[in-house]
Coordinates of C-alpha atoms in Angstrom, one line a residue:
Chain F
M1 CA 93.4 118.4 142.1
S2 CA 91.0 115.6 141.5
G3 CA 89.8 113.2 144.1
N4 CA 87.7 110.0 144.1
S5 CA 84.5 111.7 145.0
Q6 CA 82.6 108.5 145.8
I7 CA 85.0 107.4 148.5
E8 CA 85.1 111.0 149.8
E9 CA 81.3 111.3 150.2
E10 CA 80.2 107.8 151.0
L11 CA 79.0 106.6 154.4
E12 CA 80.4 103.1 154.1
L13 CA 83.6 102.4 156.1
S14 CA 85.9 101.1 153.4
P15 CA 89.4 101.5 154.6
K16 CA 92.1 101.5 151.9
F17 CA 94.8 99.1 153.2
D18 CA 98.1 99.4 151.4
A19 CA 100.0 96.7 149.6
N20 CA 101.0 95.2 152.9
G21 CA 97.4 95.2 154.1
L22 CA 98.1 98.0 156.5
I23 CA 96.6 101.5 157.2
T24 CA 98.2 104.3 159.1
A25 CA 96.6 105.1 162.5
I26 CA 97.2 108.1 164.6
A27 CA 96.4 108.1 168.3
Q28 CA 95.4 111.6 169.5
D29 CA 94.7 112.4 173.1
A30 CA 90.9 113.0 173.1
K31 CA 91.2 115.6 175.9
T32 CA 94.3 117.6 175.0
G33 CA 94.6 117.1 171.2
Q34 CA 98.2 116.0 171.6
I35 CA 99.3 113.5 169.0
L36 CA 100.6 110.5 170.9
M37 CA 101.8 108.0 168.4
V38 CA 101.5 106.8 164.9
A39 CA 101.2 103.1 164.2
Y40 CA 99.6 100.7 161.7
M41 CA 96.6 98.5 161.6
N42 CA 95.6 95.5 159.5
K43 CA 92.0 94.6 158.9
E44 CA 91.8 92.4 162.0
S45 CA 93.3 95.0 164.4
L46 CA 90.9 97.7 163.1
E47 CA 87.9 95.4 163.6
L48 CA 89.2 94.5 167.1
T49 CA 89.7 98.2 167.9
I50 CA 86.1 99.1 166.8
R51 CA 84.6 96.1 168.6
T52 CA 86.5 96.5 171.9
S53 CA 87.2 100.3 172.0
R54 CA 90.7 99.5 173.0
A55 CA 93.4 100.4 170.4
T56 CA 94.9 97.4 168.8
Y57 CA 97.6 97.8 166.2
Y58 CA 99.6 95.6 164.0
S59 CA 103.3 95.5 164.9
R60 CA 105.4 95.5 161.7
S61 CA 108.5 94.6 163.6
R62 CA 107.0 91.7 165.6
K63 CA 104.6 90.8 162.8
K64 CA 101.6 90.3 165.0
L65 CA 98.6 92.1 166.6
W66 CA 99.6 94.5 169.3
K67 CA 97.1 95.5 171.8
K68 CA 98.5 98.8 173.0
G69 CA 99.3 98.5 176.7
E70 CA 99.4 94.7 176.8
E71 CA 102.9 94.9 178.1
S72 CA 103.1 98.4 179.6
G73 CA 99.6 98.7 181.0
H74 CA 99.2 101.9 179.2
F75 CA 96.0 101.1 177.3
Q76 CA 94.2 103.4 175.0
K77 CA 90.5 103.7 175.4
V78 CA 89.0 104.7 172.0
E79 CA 86.5 107.5 172.2
Q80 CA 86.1 108.2 168.5
I81 CA 87.5 106.9 165.2
L82 CA 87.9 109.3 162.3
V83 CA 88.8 108.5 158.7
D84 CA 90.2 110.8 156.1
C85 CA 88.9 111.8 152.7
D86 CA 90.3 108.8 150.8
Q87 CA 90.0 106.4 153.8
D88 CA 93.7 105.5 153.8
C89 CA 94.3 107.0 157.3
I90 CA 92.6 106.8 160.6
V91 CA 92.7 109.0 163.7
L92 CA 91.8 107.4 167.0
K93 CA 90.7 109.9 169.7
V94 CA 91.8 108.1 172.9
S95 CA 91.7 108.5 176.6
V96 CA 95.0 107.6 178.2
D97 CA 96.9 107.6 181.4
A98 CA 100.5 108.8 181.5
G99 CA 103.2 107.6 179.2
Q100 CA 102.2 106.4 175.8
C101 CA 105.7 106.1 174.2
H102 CA 107.8 103.1 175.1
T103 CA 110.7 105.6 175.6
G104 CA 109.0 106.9 178.8
H105 CA 107.5 110.0 177.2
Q106 CA 103.9 110.9 177.2
S107 CA 104.0 111.2 173.4
C108 CA 106.3 109.7 170.8
F109 CA 106.7 113.3 169.5
Y110 CA 109.0 114.6 172.2
R111 CA 111.6 116.2 169.9
A112 CA 111.3 119.3 167.7
V113 CA 113.5 120.3 164.8
E114 CA 115.4 123.5 165.6
N115 CA 118.2 125.0 163.5
G116 CA 118.8 121.7 161.7
K117 CA 119.1 119.7 165.0
L118 CA 116.6 118.1 167.4
K119 CA 115.6 119.5 170.7
F120 CA 113.8 117.7 173.5
I121 CA 110.5 119.4 174.2
A122 CA 109.3 117.0 176.9
K123 CA 110.6 115.0 179.8
K124 CA 110.0 111.4 180.5
V125 CA 106.9 110.7 182.6
Y126 CA 107.9 107.2 183.6
D127 CA 111.0 105.0 183.6
P128 CA 110.7 102.5 180.8
K129 CA 113.2 100.2 182.5
E130 CA 110.7 99.7 185.3
V131 CA 107.9 98.9 182.9
Y132 CA 109.5 96.8 180.2
K133 CA 111.3 94.1 182.2
K134 CA 112.7 91.2 180.3
Chain R
M1 CA 109.4 96.0 173.8
S2 CA 112.8 97.1 172.6
G3 CA 113.7 100.2 170.7
N4 CA 116.6 101.6 169.0
S5 CA 117.8 103.7 171.9
Q6 CA 120.3 105.7 169.8
I7 CA 117.8 107.1 167.4
E8 CA 115.4 107.7 170.3
E9 CA 117.8 109.8 172.3
E10 CA 119.9 111.5 169.6
L11 CA 119.7 115.2 168.7
E12 CA 120.6 114.6 165.0
L13 CA 117.7 114.9 162.6
S14 CA 118.0 111.6 160.7
P15 CA 114.6 110.9 159.2
K16 CA 113.9 107.3 158.3
F17 CA 112.5 107.3 154.8
D18 CA 110.7 104.2 153.7
A19 CA 111.6 101.9 150.7
N20 CA 110.0 104.6 148.4
G21 CA 112.0 107.4 150.0
L22 CA 109.0 108.8 151.8
I23 CA 108.1 109.7 155.4
T24 CA 104.6 110.2 156.8
A25 CA 103.8 113.8 157.7
I26 CA 100.8 114.9 159.7
A27 CA 99.7 118.5 159.6
Q28 CA 98.1 119.6 162.8
D29 CA 96.5 123.0 163.4
A30 CA 99.0 124.7 165.8
K31 CA 96.2 126.7 167.4
T32 CA 93.3 124.2 167.8
G33 CA 95.2 120.8 167.8
Q34 CA 92.9 119.5 165.0
I35 CA 94.6 117.0 162.7
L36 CA 94.1 118.5 159.3
M37 CA 95.7 115.9 156.9
V38 CA 98.2 113.2 156.5
A39 CA 100.6 113.2 153.5
Y40 CA 104.1 112.1 152.6
M41 CA 107.5 113.8 152.2
N42 CA 110.6 112.9 150.4
K43 CA 114.0 114.3 151.4
E44 CA 113.7 117.3 149.1
S45 CA 110.2 118.2 150.3
L46 CA 111.3 118.0 153.9
E47 CA 114.3 120.2 153.3
L48 CA 112.1 122.7 151.5
T49 CA 109.6 122.7 154.3
I50 CA 112.3 123.3 156.9
R51 CA 113.9 126.0 154.8
T52 CA 110.8 127.9 153.8
S53 CA 108.4 127.2 156.7
R54 CA 105.7 126.4 154.1
A55 CA 104.6 122.8 154.1
T56 CA 105.7 121.0 150.9
Y57 CA 104.8 117.4 150.4
Y58 CA 105.5 114.8 147.8
S59 CA 102.4 113.7 145.9
R60 CA 102.4 110.0 145.4
S61 CA 99.6 110.2 142.7
R62 CA 101.2 113.0 140.8
K63 CA 104.8 111.9 141.5
K64 CA 106.1 115.4 142.2
L65 CA 106.7 117.9 144.9
W66 CA 103.5 119.5 146.1
K67 CA 103.6 122.8 147.8
K68 CA 100.4 122.7 149.8
G69 CA 98.2 125.5 148.6
E70 CA 99.9 126.1 145.3
E71 CA 96.6 125.5 143.6
S72 CA 94.1 126.2 146.2
G73 CA 95.8 129.1 148.0
H74 CA 95.4 127.3 151.3
F75 CA 99.0 127.3 152.3
Q76 CA 100.3 125.9 155.6
K77 CA 102.7 128.1 157.6
V78 CA 104.9 125.8 159.6
E79 CA 105.3 126.8 163.2
Q80 CA 107.0 123.7 164.6
I81 CA 108.2 120.4 163.3
L82 CA 108.2 117.3 165.6
V83 CA 109.7 113.9 165.0
D84 CA 108.7 110.7 166.7
C85 CA 110.9 108.3 168.7
D86 CA 112.1 106.3 165.7
Q87 CA 112.1 109.3 163.3
D88 CA 109.8 107.6 160.8
C89 CA 107.0 110.1 161.2
I90 CA 106.7 113.9 161.3
V91 CA 104.2 116.3 162.8
L92 CA 103.9 119.7 161.4
K93 CA 102.3 122.3 163.6
V94 CA 100.8 124.7 161.1
S95 CA 98.9 128.0 160.9
V96 CA 96.2 127.8 158.3
D97 CA 93.3 129.6 157.0
A98 CA 90.0 127.9 156.3
G99 CA 89.7 124.7 154.2
Q100 CA 92.7 122.4 154.2
C101 CA 91.0 119.4 152.5
H102 CA 90.5 119.4 148.8
T103 CA 86.9 118.2 149.4
G104 CA 86.1 121.6 150.9
H105 CA 86.3 120.6 154.6
Q106 CA 88.6 122.2 157.1
S107 CA 90.2 118.8 157.9
C108 CA 90.4 115.6 155.8
F109 CA 89.0 113.9 158.9
Y110 CA 85.4 115.0 158.5
R111 CA 83.8 111.6 159.1
A112 CA 83.6 109.4 162.2
V113 CA 82.9 105.7 162.5
E114 CA 79.6 105.0 164.2
N115 CA 77.9 101.7 164.4
G116 CA 79.9 100.3 161.5
K117 CA 79.1 103.2 159.2
L118 CA 80.5 106.7 158.6
K119 CA 78.9 109.8 159.8
F120 CA 79.8 113.4 158.7
I121 CA 81.0 115.4 161.7
A122 CA 81.8 118.6 159.8
K123 CA 80.4 120.7 157.1
K124 CA 82.3 122.1 154.1
V125 CA 83.9 125.5 154.7
Y126 CA 84.4 126.3 151.0
D127 CA 83.2 125.1 147.6
P128 CA 86.0 123.0 146.0
K129 CA 84.4 123.6 142.5
E130 CA 85.1 127.3 142.9
V131 CA 88.7 126.7 143.9
Y132 CA 89.9 123.8 141.7
K133 CA 88.9 125.0 138.3
K134 CA 90.2 123.1 135.3

């Protein structure tokens, strides 16, 4: 296996955005280690995230910047930002309150694969109907 | 924020592969919670991973199935597979030995952003030159 050793060893932040100008960002609870959600960032949202220490993503469906929590109130305070070896993926270690998934669960990963089916492994921590009012 | 409530609540495993037939897969240390790496799976590699409980990805650069550890010996034993709300991302909780990144680090996320630059936050746990011999 060969890698691009320059990008793997360098101390310059040079995120590798994909053909759509996006990079994958994983939000991980800084305290518990739980993976909360996976979303995407463009250059502007990454810069905003670094500058404000509040996670800001780029919504592919709404085609605009999306400051996490702007609608739900469930903001993510960024404690640390990690990049991977080839700088095409980011981990945000975040401090959060309850309920990071718009479905009402703490994490978007509330189902596990078991015997070819899915099984709920978490209960909702808030009622999304109460939060996302039209 | 609206979601696709059927896919969010269903118990069918119906992974949403992207235009290239791939889905993002995050390997997380089942014991420590550390995020080890992010890679991609096609349908075949996901099925193989489920069936064998050894993480198998699809290498975009090499354009072929990639059983993690086939070259390095650093396999990933899959303890649990989680899917997110819209089933376009997977978390593998894995048991691993030392050194999951081909650079020699335990995790691919061995650098943090600090004051606009990167800072190493981990040391290598093995010498990749010893492992990846031509």
